[in-house]
Coordinates of C-alpha atoms in Angstrom, one line a residue:
M1 CA 0.0 0.0 0.0
S2 CA 1.4 3.4 -0.9
W3 CA 1.9 6.1 1.7
Q4 CA -0.7 8.2 -0.1
A5 CA -3.3 5.6 0.5
Q6 CA -2.6 5.8 4.2
S7 CA -2.9 9.6 4.4
A8 CA -5.5 11.3 6.6
C9 CA -6.4 13.7 3.8
L10 CA -7.2 11.0 1.3
T11 CA -10.9 11.8 1.5
A12 CA -10.4 15.6 2.0
D13 CA -11.6 18.1 -0.6
P14 CA -8.5 18.6 -2.8
D15 CA -9.5 22.3 -3.2
V16 CA -9.2 22.8 0.5
M17 CA -5.8 21.0 0.7
A18 CA -4.5 23.1 -2.2
S19 CA -5.8 26.4 -0.9
D20 CA -3.8 29.2 0.6
L21 CA -6.9 30.7 2.3
P22 CA -6.5 30.8 6.1
D23 CA -9.8 29.0 6.8
D24 CA -8.9 26.2 4.4
I25 CA -5.3 26.0 5.8
A26 CA -6.8 25.4 9.2
V27 CA -9.0 22.6 8.0
A28 CA -6.1 21.0 6.1
K29 CA -3.9 21.2 9.1
G30 CA -6.6 19.3 11.0
F31 CA -6.1 16.4 8.6
C32 CA -2.3 16.6 9.0
A33 CA -2.5 16.6 12.8
V34 CA -3.7 13.0 12.8
C35 CA -1.9 11.8 9.7
P36 CA 0.4 8.7 10.0
V37 CA 2.5 9.6 7.0
L38 CA 3.6 13.1 7.6
A39 CA 7.3 12.4 6.9
E40 CA 6.5 10.8 3.6
C41 CA 4.3 13.7 2.6
R42 CA 6.9 16.2 3.5
E43 CA 9.6 14.4 1.5
W44 CA 7.3 14.0 -1.5
N45 CA 6.3 17.7 -1.4
D46 CA 9.9 18.8 -1.0
S47 CA 10.9 16.8 -4.1
M48 CA 8.0 18.2 -6.1
E49 CA 8.8 21.8 -5.2
K50 CA 12.5 21.2 -6.2
R51 CA 11.3 20.0 -9.6
D52 CA 8.8 22.8 -10.1
P53 CA 9.0 25.8 -7.7
K54 CA 5.5 26.8 -8.9
C55 CA 4.1 23.8 -7.1
N56 CA 4.3 25.5 -3.7
S57 CA 0.7 26.2 -2.7
G58 CA -1.5 24.3 -0.3
T59 CA -0.9 22.5 2.9
F60 CA 1.4 19.5 3.0
A61 CA 2.7 17.6 6.1
G62 CA 1.1 20.2 8.4
E63 CA 2.8 23.2 6.7
D64 CA 1.4 25.9 4.5
A65 CA 3.6 27.4 1.7
E66 CA 5.1 30.1 4.0
E67 CA 6.0 27.6 6.7
R68 CA 7.6 25.3 4.2
A69 CA 9.7 28.2 2.8
V70 CA 10.8 29.2 6.4
R71 CA 11.8 25.6 7.1
R72 CA 13.8 25.2 3.9
R73 CA 15.6 28.5 4.5
R74 CA 16.4 27.3 8.1
V75 CA 17.7 24.0 6.8
E76 CA 19.8 25.6 4.1
R77 CA 21.3 28.1 6.6
Q78 CA 22.2 25.2 8.9
R79 CA 23.8 23.3 6.0
R80 CA 25.9 26.4 5.1
E81 CA 26.9 26.9 8.8
A82 CA 27.9 23.3 9.1
R83 CA 30.3 23.6 6.1
L84 CA 32.1 26.6 7.7

């Protein structure tokens, strides 16, 4: 069984999960809060956004687009600092 088939948002409205509206983000995060495959979702979304930076809307792994960008900047900064 794929990780997607185990996701809490499997039956969610895709428009809500893809939305950047605050009320929709709150609903989407409710699905993520009980999801057993958060790590897989985050990894998948990160790989998708690397391939196509325009694929950065919606809520994935409990993070909205802004939260993902903050996390990625933090990780990149930590990687740079580790190389010093």
